[in-house]
Coordinates of C-alpha atoms in Angstrom, one line a residue:
K18 CA 127.2 -42.1 -6.7
F19 CA 127.9 -39.3 -9.4
I20 CA 131.5 -38.9 -10.7
Q21 CA 132.7 -36.2 -13.0
A22 CA 136.1 -37.2 -14.5
N23 CA 137.8 -38.1 -17.7
A24 CA 136.0 -41.3 -18.3
K25 CA 138.8 -42.8 -20.5
D26 CA 141.3 -42.4 -17.7
F27 CA 138.9 -42.9 -14.8
V28 CA 138.0 -46.6 -15.8
K29 CA 141.7 -47.6 -15.7
T30 CA 141.9 -47.3 -12.0
S31 CA 138.3 -47.0 -10.9
P32 CA 136.9 -48.9 -7.9
H33 CA 134.1 -51.4 -8.7
F34 CA 130.5 -50.3 -9.2
D35 CA 127.2 -52.4 -9.6
A36 CA 126.4 -50.5 -12.7
V37 CA 128.0 -47.8 -15.0
L38 CA 126.0 -45.5 -17.4
V39 CA 128.1 -44.4 -20.4
D40 CA 126.5 -41.2 -21.6
L41 CA 129.5 -39.7 -23.4
F42 CA 129.0 -37.4 -26.5
P43 CA 131.7 -35.2 -28.2
D44 CA 131.0 -31.4 -27.9
E45 CA 127.9 -30.5 -30.1
E46 CA 127.9 -33.9 -31.7
L47 CA 125.3 -36.7 -31.5
G48 CA 127.7 -39.7 -31.9
V49 CA 129.5 -41.3 -28.7
C50 CA 133.1 -40.4 -28.1
D51 CA 135.4 -42.6 -30.2
F52 CA 137.1 -44.2 -27.2
V53 CA 133.7 -45.6 -26.1
T54 CA 133.7 -48.1 -29.0
T55 CA 137.4 -49.4 -28.3
S56 CA 138.1 -52.8 -27.0
E57 CA 140.3 -51.4 -24.3
F58 CA 137.5 -49.2 -22.8
A59 CA 135.0 -52.0 -23.0
H60 CA 137.3 -54.4 -21.1
D61 CA 138.0 -51.6 -18.5
L62 CA 134.3 -51.2 -18.0
A63 CA 133.7 -54.9 -17.6
R64 CA 136.5 -54.9 -15.0
I65 CA 134.8 -52.2 -12.9
A66 CA 131.1 -52.8 -13.4
D67 CA 128.7 -55.8 -13.2
Y68 CA 126.2 -54.0 -15.6
I69 CA 127.0 -51.6 -18.4
I70 CA 124.4 -49.2 -20.0
I71 CA 125.4 -47.3 -23.1
N72 CA 123.2 -44.3 -24.3
T73 CA 123.7 -43.5 -28.1
V74 CA 121.8 -41.4 -30.6
L75 CA 123.5 -42.1 -33.9
P76 CA 124.0 -45.8 -35.0
T77 CA 127.1 -47.0 -33.1
D78 CA 129.3 -50.0 -33.5
L79 CA 129.4 -51.7 -30.3
S80 CA 131.1 -54.9 -31.4
A81 CA 133.9 -54.3 -28.8
Y82 CA 131.3 -55.3 -26.2
S83 CA 130.6 -58.7 -27.9
F84 CA 132.3 -60.5 -25.2
L85 CA 129.8 -59.4 -22.6
E86 CA 126.3 -60.9 -22.0
W87 CA 123.7 -58.9 -24.2
V88 CA 120.8 -58.0 -22.0
T89 CA 118.6 -55.7 -24.1
M90 CA 118.4 -52.6 -26.2
I91 CA 115.5 -49.9 -25.7
N92 CA 114.4 -46.8 -27.8
P93 CA 112.8 -44.5 -25.2
P94 CA 109.5 -43.2 -26.6
G95 CA 109.7 -39.9 -28.6
L96 CA 113.5 -39.8 -28.4
P97 CA 116.1 -40.8 -31.1
N98 CA 118.2 -42.6 -28.4
K99 CA 119.0 -46.2 -28.2
V100 CA 120.0 -47.4 -24.8
Y101 CA 122.1 -50.7 -24.8
Y102 CA 122.4 -53.0 -21.6
F103 CA 125.1 -55.5 -21.1
A104 CA 126.0 -57.7 -18.2
A105 CA 129.8 -58.1 -17.3
K106 CA 128.8 -60.6 -14.6
K107 CA 126.2 -63.3 -15.1
I108 CA 122.8 -62.1 -14.0
P109 CA 121.6 -64.3 -11.2
D110 CA 118.5 -66.5 -11.6
L111 CA 116.3 -64.7 -9.0
F112 CA 113.4 -67.2 -9.4
P113 CA 115.0 -70.7 -9.8
F114 CA 112.0 -72.3 -8.0
A115 CA 109.6 -71.0 -10.8
K116 CA 110.9 -73.4 -13.4

């Protein structure tokens, strides 16, 4: 489901989603919007989503998300972007019998 709204306000009253992709850049700038790196926004996202994906271009301090489970970070080939993945909910062990 694609939603176009003011993200800073929307996450405060949003319904729950399996995953939320944060792809928010100020007009004509490469850094993420300032509010994306705040503890308030990080906690609001964790409340409404099981998994959080954050797309950045410039180095970004994501320490506000340190309370979440770190999953991974990827650099898409040929792009300056870094895409960070966090889990707000524990990722289930899908193959417990394989141990």
